[in-house]
Coordinates of C-alpha atoms (C1' of nucleotides) in Angstrom, one line a residue:
Chain A
M1 CA -2.9 37.0 -13.2
T2 CA 0.8 37.3 -14.1
R3 CA 1.9 34.0 -15.4
K4 CA 5.2 35.3 -16.6
R5 CA 7.5 35.9 -13.8
E6 CA 10.5 38.1 -13.9
V7 CA 13.4 36.3 -15.3
I8 CA 16.1 36.4 -12.7
L9 CA 19.2 34.3 -12.6
V10 CA 18.7 31.8 -9.9
N11 CA 20.7 28.9 -8.8
V12 CA 18.1 26.2 -9.4
R13 CA 17.8 23.8 -6.5
V14 CA 14.9 21.4 -6.5
R15 CA 14.1 18.5 -4.3
F16 CA 12.3 15.2 -4.4
A17 CA 11.0 14.6 -0.9
P18 CA 9.3 11.2 -0.6
S19 CA 8.2 9.6 2.7
P20 CA 9.4 6.1 3.2
T21 CA 6.0 4.8 4.1
G22 CA 5.4 2.6 1.2
E23 CA 6.7 1.5 -2.1
I24 CA 7.3 4.2 -4.6
H25 CA 4.5 4.4 -7.1
I26 CA 4.0 5.8 -10.5
G27 CA 2.8 9.2 -9.2
N28 CA 5.7 9.6 -6.9
I29 CA 8.3 8.8 -9.5
R30 CA 6.8 11.1 -12.1
T31 CA 7.3 13.9 -9.6
A32 CA 10.9 12.8 -9.2
I33 CA 11.3 12.8 -12.9
F34 CA 10.0 16.3 -13.4
N35 CA 12.2 17.6 -10.7
W36 CA 15.2 15.8 -12.1
L37 CA 14.5 17.0 -15.6
Y38 CA 14.2 20.5 -14.5
A39 CA 17.4 20.3 -12.5
R40 CA 19.3 18.9 -15.4
K41 CA 17.8 21.4 -17.9
E42 CA 18.7 24.4 -15.7
E43 CA 22.0 22.9 -14.6
G44 CA 20.8 23.0 -11.1
T45 CA 20.9 20.7 -8.2
F46 CA 18.6 17.7 -7.7
I47 CA 18.2 17.0 -4.0
L48 CA 16.8 13.9 -2.2
R49 CA 15.2 14.6 1.1
I50 CA 13.5 11.9 3.1
E51 CA 10.4 12.8 5.0
D52 CA 10.3 10.2 7.6
T53 CA 8.4 12.1 10.3
D54 CA 5.5 9.6 10.2
R55 CA 7.0 7.4 12.9
E56 CA 4.3 4.8 12.6
R57 CA 4.8 4.0 9.0
S58 CA 8.3 5.0 8.0
T59 CA 10.7 2.1 7.5
E60 CA 14.3 1.6 6.6
E61 CA 13.2 -0.8 3.9
F62 CA 11.1 1.7 2.1
K63 CA 13.9 4.1 2.3
E64 CA 16.2 1.7 0.5
I65 CA 13.5 1.2 -2.1
I66 CA 13.6 4.9 -2.8
F67 CA 17.3 4.7 -3.6
R68 CA 16.7 1.6 -5.7
E69 CA 14.0 3.1 -7.9
L70 CA 15.8 6.4 -8.5
K71 CA 18.9 4.5 -9.5
W72 CA 17.0 2.2 -11.8
L73 CA 15.5 5.1 -13.7
G74 CA 18.8 6.8 -13.8
L75 CA 17.7 9.8 -11.8
D76 CA 21.1 10.6 -10.2
V77 CA 21.0 12.6 -7.0
D78 CA 23.3 15.5 -6.6
E79 CA 22.7 16.2 -3.0
G80 CA 20.8 14.7 -0.1
V81 CA 20.4 11.4 1.7
G82 CA 23.0 9.0 0.4
A83 CA 24.7 11.7 -1.6
G84 CA 25.8 14.2 1.1
G85 CA 26.0 18.0 0.6
G86 CA 26.3 21.1 2.6
Y87 CA 22.7 21.5 3.7
G88 CA 22.2 18.4 5.7
P89 CA 21.1 16.4 7.4
Y90 CA 18.6 15.5 4.6
Q91 CA 16.5 13.1 6.6
Q92 CA 13.9 14.8 8.6
M93 CA 14.2 12.7 11.8
E94 CA 17.8 13.8 12.0
R95 CA 16.7 17.4 11.8
L96 CA 14.6 17.5 15.0
E97 CA 16.9 20.1 16.6
I98 CA 16.3 22.4 13.7
Y99 CA 12.5 22.1 13.9
R100 CA 12.6 22.7 17.6
E101 CA 14.6 25.8 17.2
Y102 CA 12.1 27.3 14.7
A103 CA 9.2 26.1 16.8
R104 CA 10.7 28.2 19.7
I105 CA 11.1 31.2 17.5
L106 CA 7.4 30.9 16.3
E107 CA 6.3 30.6 19.9
Q108 CA 8.3 33.6 20.9
K109 CA 6.8 35.6 18.1
G110 CA 3.4 34.6 19.4
L111 CA 2.7 32.6 16.3
A112 CA 2.4 29.2 17.9
Y113 CA 0.9 27.8 21.1
P114 CA 0.8 24.5 22.9
C115 CA -2.3 22.3 22.4
F116 CA -3.3 19.6 24.9
C117 CA -6.3 18.3 23.1
S118 CA -6.2 14.5 22.6
P119 CA -6.7 13.0 19.2
E120 CA -9.9 11.4 20.4
E121 CA -11.2 14.7 21.5
L122 CA -10.4 16.3 18.2
E123 CA -11.9 13.4 16.4
T124 CA -15.3 13.8 18.0
E125 CA -15.2 17.5 17.6
R126 CA -14.5 17.1 13.9
E127 CA -17.4 14.6 13.5
K128 CA -19.8 16.9 15.3
A129 CA -18.7 19.9 13.2
M130 CA -19.2 17.9 10.0
Q131 CA -22.6 16.8 11.0
E132 CA -23.6 20.3 11.7
G133 CA -22.4 21.3 8.3
R134 CA -19.6 23.4 9.6
G135 CA -16.1 23.1 8.4
S136 CA -13.8 20.8 10.2
R137 CA -11.5 23.5 11.5
Y138 CA -9.8 23.3 14.8
S139 CA -12.0 24.9 17.5
G140 CA -9.1 26.9 18.9
K141 CA -9.8 25.5 22.4
C142 CA -6.2 25.7 23.5
R143 CA -5.6 29.1 21.9
N144 CA -6.1 31.1 25.0
L145 CA -5.3 28.8 27.8
S146 CA -4.3 30.6 30.9
P147 CA -0.7 30.1 32.1
E148 CA -2.1 28.2 35.1
K149 CA -4.0 25.8 32.9
R150 CA -1.0 25.2 30.8
A151 CA 1.1 24.5 33.8
R152 CA -1.5 22.1 35.2
A153 CA -1.7 20.2 31.9
R154 CA 2.0 19.9 31.9
E155 CA 2.1 18.7 35.4
Q156 CA -0.4 16.0 34.5
K157 CA 1.9 15.1 31.7
T158 CA -0.8 15.7 29.1
P159 CA 0.7 15.1 25.7
E160 CA 1.4 18.4 24.1
A161 CA 1.4 19.5 20.5
L162 CA 2.3 22.8 19.1
R163 CA -0.2 24.7 16.9
F164 CA 0.2 27.6 14.5
L165 CA -1.7 30.6 15.7
N166 CA -3.4 31.8 12.6
R167 CA -4.4 35.4 13.0
F168 CA -4.1 36.2 9.3
E169 CA -7.0 37.6 7.4
G170 CA -7.7 38.2 3.7
P171 CA -6.3 36.6 0.7
V172 CA -3.2 34.4 0.8
S173 CA -2.0 34.0 -2.7
F174 CA 1.0 32.7 -4.6
P175 CA 2.0 32.5 -8.2
D176 CA 2.1 29.0 -9.5
I177 CA 4.4 28.5 -12.4
I178 CA 2.0 26.1 -14.1
R179 CA -1.3 27.5 -13.1
G180 CA -0.8 31.2 -12.4
E181 CA -2.1 33.0 -9.4
I182 CA -3.8 30.8 -6.8
S183 CA -5.6 32.4 -3.9
F184 CA -7.1 31.3 -0.6
E185 CA -8.7 33.2 2.2
A186 CA -6.7 33.1 5.4
E187 CA -9.8 32.7 7.5
T188 CA -10.5 29.3 5.9
L189 CA -7.2 28.0 7.3
D190 CA -7.2 26.8 10.8
D191 CA -4.6 26.5 13.6
F192 CA -2.8 23.6 12.1
V193 CA -0.3 21.5 14.1
L194 CA 3.3 22.3 13.8
M195 CA 4.9 19.8 16.2
K196 CA 3.2 16.5 17.1
S197 CA 3.0 15.4 20.6
D198 CA 5.7 12.8 19.9
G199 CA 8.1 15.6 19.2
S200 CA 8.3 15.2 15.4
P201 CA 7.2 18.0 13.1
T202 CA 4.2 17.8 10.8
Y203 CA 4.6 17.8 7.0
N204 CA 3.7 21.5 6.6
F205 CA 6.1 22.7 9.2
A206 CA 9.1 20.5 8.3
C207 CA 8.6 21.2 4.6
V208 CA 8.8 24.9 5.0
I209 CA 11.8 24.8 7.3
D210 CA 13.6 22.4 5.1
D211 CA 12.8 24.1 1.8
Y212 CA 14.0 27.4 3.2
T213 CA 17.1 26.2 5.0
M214 CA 18.1 24.0 2.1
E215 CA 17.6 27.0 -0.2
I216 CA 15.2 25.2 -2.5
S217 CA 14.5 27.5 -5.4
H218 CA 11.5 25.7 -6.9
V219 CA 9.1 23.5 -5.1
I220 CA 7.8 21.1 -7.8
R221 CA 5.3 18.7 -6.3
G222 CA 1.9 17.1 -6.9
E223 CA -1.3 19.1 -7.2
D224 CA -2.5 17.4 -4.1
H225 CA -0.3 19.9 -2.2
I226 CA -2.0 23.0 -3.5
S227 CA -4.2 23.2 -0.5
N228 CA -1.2 22.9 1.8
T229 CA 0.6 25.8 0.2
P230 CA -1.3 28.6 1.8
K231 CA -0.6 27.2 5.2
Q232 CA 3.0 27.0 4.3
I233 CA 2.9 30.6 3.0
L234 CA 1.6 31.7 6.4
L235 CA 4.7 30.1 7.9
Y236 CA 7.0 31.8 5.5
K237 CA 5.3 35.1 6.3
G238 CA 5.4 34.5 10.0
L239 CA 9.1 33.8 9.8
G240 CA 9.7 36.7 7.5
W241 CA 11.0 34.5 4.7
E242 CA 10.9 34.9 1.0
L243 CA 8.8 32.4 -0.9
P244 CA 10.3 29.8 -3.3
E245 CA 8.7 29.4 -6.7
F246 CA 5.9 26.8 -6.8
A247 CA 4.9 24.5 -9.5
H248 CA 2.1 22.1 -8.9
L249 CA 2.0 19.1 -11.2
P250 CA -1.2 17.6 -12.5
L251 CA -1.9 14.2 -11.0
I252 CA -1.6 10.9 -12.6
L253 CA -5.0 9.2 -12.6
D254 CA -5.9 5.5 -12.6
K255 CA -8.5 4.0 -14.8
D256 CA -11.2 5.3 -12.5
R257 CA -9.9 8.8 -12.9
R258 CA -8.8 8.9 -9.4
R259 CA -5.4 9.8 -8.0
M260 CA -2.9 7.0 -8.4
K261 CA -2.6 5.4 -5.1
K262 CA -1.5 2.2 -3.6
R263 CA -4.9 0.8 -4.0
S264 CA -5.9 1.8 -7.5
G265 CA -8.2 -0.9 -8.6
E266 CA -6.5 -3.6 -10.7
A267 CA -3.8 -1.2 -11.9
E268 CA -0.2 -1.9 -11.2
V269 CA 1.0 1.1 -9.3
F270 CA 4.5 0.3 -8.0
I271 CA 7.4 1.2 -10.1
S272 CA 9.1 -2.0 -9.0
R273 CA 6.4 -4.0 -10.6
Y274 CA 7.2 -2.5 -14.0
R275 CA 10.8 -3.5 -13.6
D276 CA 9.6 -7.0 -12.8
M277 CA 7.3 -7.1 -15.7
G278 CA 10.2 -6.2 -18.1
Y279 CA 9.8 -2.6 -18.8
L280 CA 12.9 -0.7 -19.7
P281 CA 13.9 2.2 -17.5
D282 CA 14.4 4.5 -20.5
A283 CA 11.0 3.6 -21.8
M284 CA 9.4 4.2 -18.4
L285 CA 11.1 7.5 -18.1
N286 CA 10.1 8.6 -21.6
Y287 CA 6.5 7.5 -21.1
L288 CA 6.1 9.1 -17.7
A289 CA 7.6 12.3 -18.8
L290 CA 4.9 12.5 -21.4
L291 CA 2.2 12.3 -18.8
G292 CA 1.5 16.0 -18.3
W293 CA 4.3 17.3 -20.5
S294 CA 5.0 17.3 -24.2
D295 CA 7.9 18.3 -26.2
Q296 CA 7.6 21.3 -28.5
S297 CA 8.6 19.2 -31.5
G298 CA 5.6 16.9 -31.0
E299 CA 8.0 14.0 -31.0
E300 CA 7.2 11.3 -28.4
V301 CA 10.0 8.9 -28.5
L302 CA 12.7 11.0 -26.9
T303 CA 16.1 10.1 -25.5
R304 CA 17.2 11.2 -22.1
E305 CA 19.1 14.1 -23.6
E306 CA 16.2 15.2 -25.7
L307 CA 13.9 15.1 -22.7
I308 CA 16.2 17.3 -20.8
A309 CA 16.8 19.7 -23.6
G310 CA 13.1 20.2 -24.3
F311 CA 11.9 20.3 -20.8
S312 CA 10.2 23.3 -19.3
L313 CA 7.7 23.8 -16.5
E314 CA 5.7 26.1 -18.6
R315 CA 4.8 23.3 -21.0
I316 CA 3.3 21.2 -18.3
K317 CA -0.5 20.7 -18.6
H318 CA -3.0 21.7 -15.9
S319 CA -5.2 18.6 -16.0
G320 CA -4.6 15.1 -14.7
A321 CA -3.6 12.3 -17.0
I322 CA -4.8 8.7 -17.0
F323 CA -2.0 6.2 -16.9
D324 CA -2.4 4.2 -20.1
R325 CA -0.8 0.8 -20.0
E326 CA -1.3 0.2 -23.7
K327 CA 0.7 3.1 -24.8
L328 CA 3.4 2.2 -22.4
D329 CA 3.5 -1.2 -23.9
W330 CA 3.9 0.3 -27.3
M331 CA 6.7 2.6 -26.2
N332 CA 8.5 -0.2 -24.3
G333 CA 8.3 -2.3 -27.5
V334 CA 9.9 0.6 -29.4
Y335 CA 12.7 0.7 -26.8
I336 CA 13.2 -3.1 -26.9
R337 CA 13.6 -2.9 -30.7
K338 CA 16.1 -0.1 -30.3
L339 CA 18.4 -2.4 -28.3
N340 CA 21.4 -3.9 -30.0
L341 CA 22.1 -7.6 -29.6
E342 CA 24.4 -7.0 -26.7
G343 CA 22.0 -4.8 -24.8
L344 CA 19.2 -7.2 -25.6
R345 CA 21.2 -10.1 -24.1
E346 CA 21.9 -8.2 -21.0
K347 CA 18.2 -7.1 -20.5
A348 CA 16.6 -10.3 -21.5
V349 CA 18.7 -13.0 -19.8
P350 CA 17.3 -12.4 -16.4
F351 CA 13.8 -13.0 -17.8
F352 CA 14.9 -16.1 -19.5
R353 CA 16.4 -17.4 -16.3
K354 CA 13.1 -16.7 -14.5
K355 CA 11.5 -19.1 -16.9
G356 CA 14.3 -21.6 -16.3
I357 CA 15.9 -21.1 -19.6
E358 CA 19.7 -21.2 -19.7
L359 CA 21.1 -20.7 -23.1
F360 CA 24.4 -19.4 -24.5
G361 CA 26.0 -18.4 -27.7
E362 CA 24.4 -18.5 -31.1
K363 CA 21.3 -20.3 -30.0
M364 CA 20.5 -17.7 -27.5
D365 CA 21.1 -15.0 -30.0
Y366 CA 18.8 -16.5 -32.6
L367 CA 16.0 -16.6 -30.0
L368 CA 16.7 -13.0 -28.9
L369 CA 16.7 -11.6 -32.4
A370 CA 13.5 -13.5 -33.3
L371 CA 11.7 -12.3 -30.2
Q372 CA 12.9 -8.7 -30.3
E373 CA 10.4 -7.8 -33.1
K374 CA 7.5 -9.4 -31.4
V375 CA 7.2 -8.3 -27.8
S376 CA 6.4 -5.3 -25.8
T377 CA 8.0 -6.4 -22.6
L378 CA 10.9 -8.5 -21.5
E379 CA 8.6 -10.7 -19.5
E380 CA 6.7 -11.5 -22.6
M381 CA 10.0 -12.3 -24.2
G382 CA 10.7 -14.8 -21.5
A383 CA 7.2 -16.3 -21.9
M384 CA 7.6 -16.6 -25.6
A385 CA 11.0 -18.1 -25.3
A386 CA 9.6 -20.7 -23.0
D387 CA 7.2 -21.8 -25.8
F388 CA 10.2 -22.9 -27.8
T389 CA 12.4 -24.3 -25.2
G390 CA 9.7 -26.5 -23.7
D391 CA 7.9 -29.4 -25.3
L392 CA 5.7 -28.7 -28.2
E393 CA 2.2 -27.9 -27.2
Y394 CA -0.6 -26.9 -29.6
E395 CA -2.4 -23.8 -28.7
N396 CA -5.5 -25.2 -30.3
R397 CA -5.3 -28.8 -31.4
E398 CA -8.4 -28.6 -33.6
K399 CA -7.1 -25.6 -35.3
A400 CA -3.7 -27.2 -35.8
K401 CA -5.3 -30.2 -37.3
E402 CA -7.4 -28.1 -39.6
I403 CA -4.3 -26.3 -40.9
F404 CA -2.3 -29.5 -41.4
S405 CA -5.2 -31.2 -43.2
Q406 CA -5.3 -28.6 -45.9
D407 CA -4.6 -29.9 -49.4
R408 CA -0.9 -30.4 -50.2
V409 CA 0.2 -29.4 -46.8
D410 CA 1.6 -32.9 -46.2
E411 CA 3.8 -32.4 -49.2
V412 CA 5.1 -29.2 -47.8
L413 CA 5.9 -30.6 -44.4
K414 CA 7.5 -33.7 -45.9
A415 CA 9.6 -31.5 -48.3
L416 CA 10.9 -29.5 -45.4
Q417 CA 11.7 -32.7 -43.5
V418 CA 13.8 -33.9 -46.4
K419 CA 15.7 -30.6 -46.6
L420 CA 16.5 -30.7 -42.9
K421 CA 17.3 -34.3 -42.5
G422 CA 20.9 -35.1 -41.8
K423 CA 21.9 -31.5 -41.3
K424 CA 23.8 -30.4 -38.2
E425 CA 22.4 -26.9 -38.1
V426 CA 20.2 -24.5 -40.1
P427 CA 21.5 -20.9 -40.1
P428 CA 18.6 -18.4 -40.5
E429 CA 19.5 -17.5 -44.1
E430 CA 19.5 -21.1 -45.2
G431 CA 16.2 -21.9 -43.4
K432 CA 14.6 -19.0 -45.1
G433 CA 15.8 -20.3 -48.5
F434 CA 14.3 -23.7 -47.8
L435 CA 10.9 -22.3 -47.2
K436 CA 11.0 -20.2 -50.4
E437 CA 12.3 -23.2 -52.4
I438 CA 9.5 -25.4 -51.2
G439 CA 6.9 -22.8 -52.2
K440 CA 8.4 -22.6 -55.6
E441 CA 9.1 -26.3 -56.2
L442 CA 5.6 -27.4 -55.1
G443 CA 3.9 -24.3 -56.6
V444 CA 1.9 -23.5 -53.5
K445 CA 1.1 -20.1 -52.0
G446 CA 3.2 -18.7 -49.1
K447 CA 0.2 -19.1 -46.8
L448 CA 0.2 -22.8 -47.3
V449 CA 3.9 -23.0 -46.5
F450 CA 4.4 -20.6 -43.6
Q451 CA 1.2 -21.2 -41.6
P452 CA 1.5 -25.0 -41.5
V453 CA 5.2 -24.9 -40.8
R454 CA 4.6 -22.4 -38.0
W455 CA 1.9 -24.5 -36.4
A456 CA 4.1 -27.5 -36.7
L457 CA 7.2 -26.0 -35.2
T458 CA 5.6 -23.8 -32.6
G459 CA 2.1 -25.0 -32.0
K460 CA 0.8 -21.5 -32.7
G461 CA -0.4 -19.3 -35.5
S462 CA 1.8 -16.4 -34.9
G463 CA 5.3 -15.7 -33.5
P464 CA 8.8 -14.9 -34.5
D465 CA 10.4 -15.4 -37.9
L466 CA 10.4 -19.1 -38.9
N467 CA 14.0 -19.0 -40.0
F468 CA 15.1 -18.0 -36.5
I469 CA 12.9 -20.7 -35.0
M470 CA 14.4 -23.4 -37.2
A471 CA 17.9 -22.2 -36.4
F472 CA 17.0 -22.3 -32.7
L473 CA 15.3 -25.6 -32.7
G474 CA 17.9 -27.3 -34.8
P475 CA 17.2 -29.7 -37.7
E476 CA 16.6 -32.8 -35.5
E477 CA 13.9 -31.2 -33.4
A478 CA 12.4 -29.5 -36.3
V479 CA 12.1 -32.8 -38.2
S480 CA 10.5 -34.4 -35.3
R481 CA 7.9 -31.7 -34.8
L482 CA 7.1 -31.8 -38.5
G483 CA 6.5 -35.5 -38.0
K484 CA 4.1 -34.9 -35.2
A485 CA 2.2 -32.6 -37.5
L486 CA 1.9 -35.2 -40.1
E487 CA 0.7 -37.7 -37.6
L488 CA -2.0 -35.3 -36.4
R489 CA -3.1 -34.8 -40.0
E490 CA -3.6 -38.6 -40.3
D491 CA -5.5 -38.6 -37.1
Chain B
rG1 C1' -20.8 20.8 3.6
rC2 C1' -16.6 24.2 2.9
rC3 C1' -12.0 25.5 0.2
rC4 C1' -9.0 24.9 -4.2
rC5 C1' -7.7 23.0 -9.0
rC6 C1' -9.2 21.3 -13.8
rA7 C1' -12.1 20.5 -18.6
rU8 C1' -9.7 19.3 -27.0
rC9 C1' -10.9 12.2 -30.2
rG10 C1' -11.8 6.0 -25.9
rU11 C1' -6.5 7.4 -23.8
rC12 C1' -1.9 10.7 -24.0
rU13 C1' -1.7 15.3 -26.3
rA14 C1' -0.7 20.0 -30.1
rG15 C1' -3.2 24.4 -30.0
rU16 C1' -1.9 31.0 -26.0
rG17 C1' -7.9 35.4 -30.9
rG18 C1' -7.3 34.9 -37.5
rA19 C1' -2.6 30.0 -40.9
rC20 C1' -8.3 25.1 -37.6
rU21 C1' -12.0 21.8 -42.8
rA22 C1' -9.0 21.3 -34.9
rG23 C1' -2.8 18.4 -35.9
rG24 C1' 0.0 14.1 -33.9
rA25 C1' 0.6 9.5 -30.8
rC26 C1' -1.6 4.9 -28.6
rA27 C1' -5.7 1.6 -29.3
rC28 C1' -9.2 0.0 -33.1
rC29 C1' -10.5 -0.9 -38.5
rG30 C1' -9.0 -1.4 -43.7
rC31 C1' -5.1 -1.6 -47.6
rC32 C1' 0.1 -2.3 -49.0
rC33 C1' 4.9 -4.6 -48.0
rU34 C1' 7.3 -9.4 -46.3
rU35 C1' 5.0 -15.8 -50.7
rU36 C1' 2.8 -16.4 -43.1
rC37 C1' 1.7 -13.6 -38.1
rA38 C1' 4.4 -9.4 -36.4
rC39 C1' 7.5 -5.0 -37.7
rG40 C1' 7.0 -1.0 -41.2
rG41 C1' 4.2 2.2 -44.8
rC42 C1' -0.5 4.3 -46.3
rG43 C1' -5.6 5.4 -45.2
rG44 C1' -10.0 5.4 -42.0
rC45 C1' -13.0 5.9 -37.4
rG46 C1' -13.1 9.6 -33.6
rG47 C1' -12.9 15.4 -30.0
rC48 C1' -13.1 21.5 -28.6
rA49 C1' -18.9 19.4 -22.0
rG50 C1' -23.3 23.1 -22.3
rG51 C1' -25.1 28.1 -22.2
rG52 C1' -24.3 33.1 -22.3
rG53 C1' -21.1 37.2 -23.3
rU54 C1' -16.4 40.2 -25.4
rU55 C1' -14.7 40.7 -30.7
rC56 C1' -14.9 42.0 -37.5
rA57 C1' -13.1 37.0 -35.8
rA58 C1' -13.0 32.3 -30.2
rA59 C1' -10.8 25.6 -29.0
rU60 C1' -8.2 30.0 -27.5
rC61 C1' -10.5 35.9 -23.3
rC62 C1' -14.8 36.7 -19.4
rC63 C1' -19.2 34.8 -16.7
rC64 C1' -22.6 30.9 -15.3
rU65 C1' -24.0 25.8 -15.4
rU66 C1' -22.5 20.9 -15.6
rG67 C1' -18.9 17.3 -14.9
rG68 C1' -14.2 15.5 -12.9
rG69 C1' -10.3 15.7 -9.4
rG70 C1' -7.7 17.3 -4.9
rG71 C1' -7.8 19.0 0.1
rU72 C1' -10.5 19.4 4.5
rG73 C1' -5.4 14.6 9.8
rC74 C1' -0.8 15.2 15.8
rC75 C1' -0.4 11.2 6.9
rA76 C1' 2.8 13.1 3.6

RNA sequence: GCCCCCAUCGUCUAGUGGACUAGGACACCGCCCUUUCACGGCGGCGGCAGGGGUUCAAAUCCCCUUGGGGGUGCCA
């Protein structure tokens, strides 16, 4: 039950070890974030290892995506695939020699044996065991094959896998930095496969060999790996190796409270989608860091530096966290509002382009500034911008008519027309003045000025500051739109 | 089925036996500000899963129940 471990000075080396078998999703990347934060906090090394031993599904494309997403979030890799380092190679399929070497050692130690069972055979065995209410452990059929039988199987070129010979008994336990002592009974672990018949290592095997040979100090990974850990510990024991520290992270859950996966209901799970939808990497990093961890200060909007400074594995929660899009939206909005004009331009322009909006100079800036206060994503910004750059369209014609038909609204709209007519441009300050003057001169309430003008100019009941909109539209277009409103009133 | 992990507002969380009348954030609702909407400010709604212990004292420690999740692959 000792949660506190001895404090020893260790050179912190952590790894993010994704498999390139699909797009990186929220869960994956949060693991990367925690590893990275820990490395930075402890001034350690953040290593990228690629676990491409699933020959069926691993692709070069997915590998590239891993680089892309890490880069986007600003998780710089110190060592590993694409970064080099003294413990390579860092891609598992390039380490086959190493695994074979340790497989030989295990076999020599009598801790591994060849297995000639076919996948089909194992499958039916498993089903039968399940039906009979037994566990789905491997039967151990090939455990004690006579040398003759082995020779025969090899002669017949029967595909051959290598299994771990589990002769351990009693508790297999390990201290988890986040959860404390976790214990399993060795008897519940079966003779798991080490090397597949295609010559590649399994996850549990490769992981142990790599973590050890790469001198990983802390294995920080998802909670879904807790049940793999005792198997891995058996390997460490068999090889006579010292254990790394383990920290199993709580899972990120989807709306159905299930582990975030590729198919998680309607939820958007791929990190790339969030980039496309106009979320800022800093906001994403900040939000994801808060899923399962919190800063001691209680602050939630934290810079990269603050995140690093406050990070600790001990403050990580034990229970899963549901990914909440609404809070992310709020946080992204906060980050958008923190951007200065230059930053805003850089981030938003691609989203304007996507909407076919090409603007430059002051005009663009007016729009940017107006929208900045209103949106929670850049995509939304593009969509809103499109409302102004396109032709006027009433969101609700009846409602618009109602607004325009109010008493004295015609005077308001006409008064603004008069003020705008003949002008070449309306800077925001001046436009704001016009609106105030009209209210004063006609003696009408603000609501009768701003609402009708807003509907007239934008076709909607809410949106950016009107002075920016006028500046953006320009006097000529504004006058024309006011005219349309007056026509509708007459209708 | 078996193994393992987890359990504070709807959601993210603070809380490590007394400072808890359980604090903050998102969302929601009101009010204020800006002669509009939003932004911002103020306030409200809302929670320790249940039951037993231990203790002078329990959200905090122990046990059971319940609930949720993960694993049970020649996937990782």
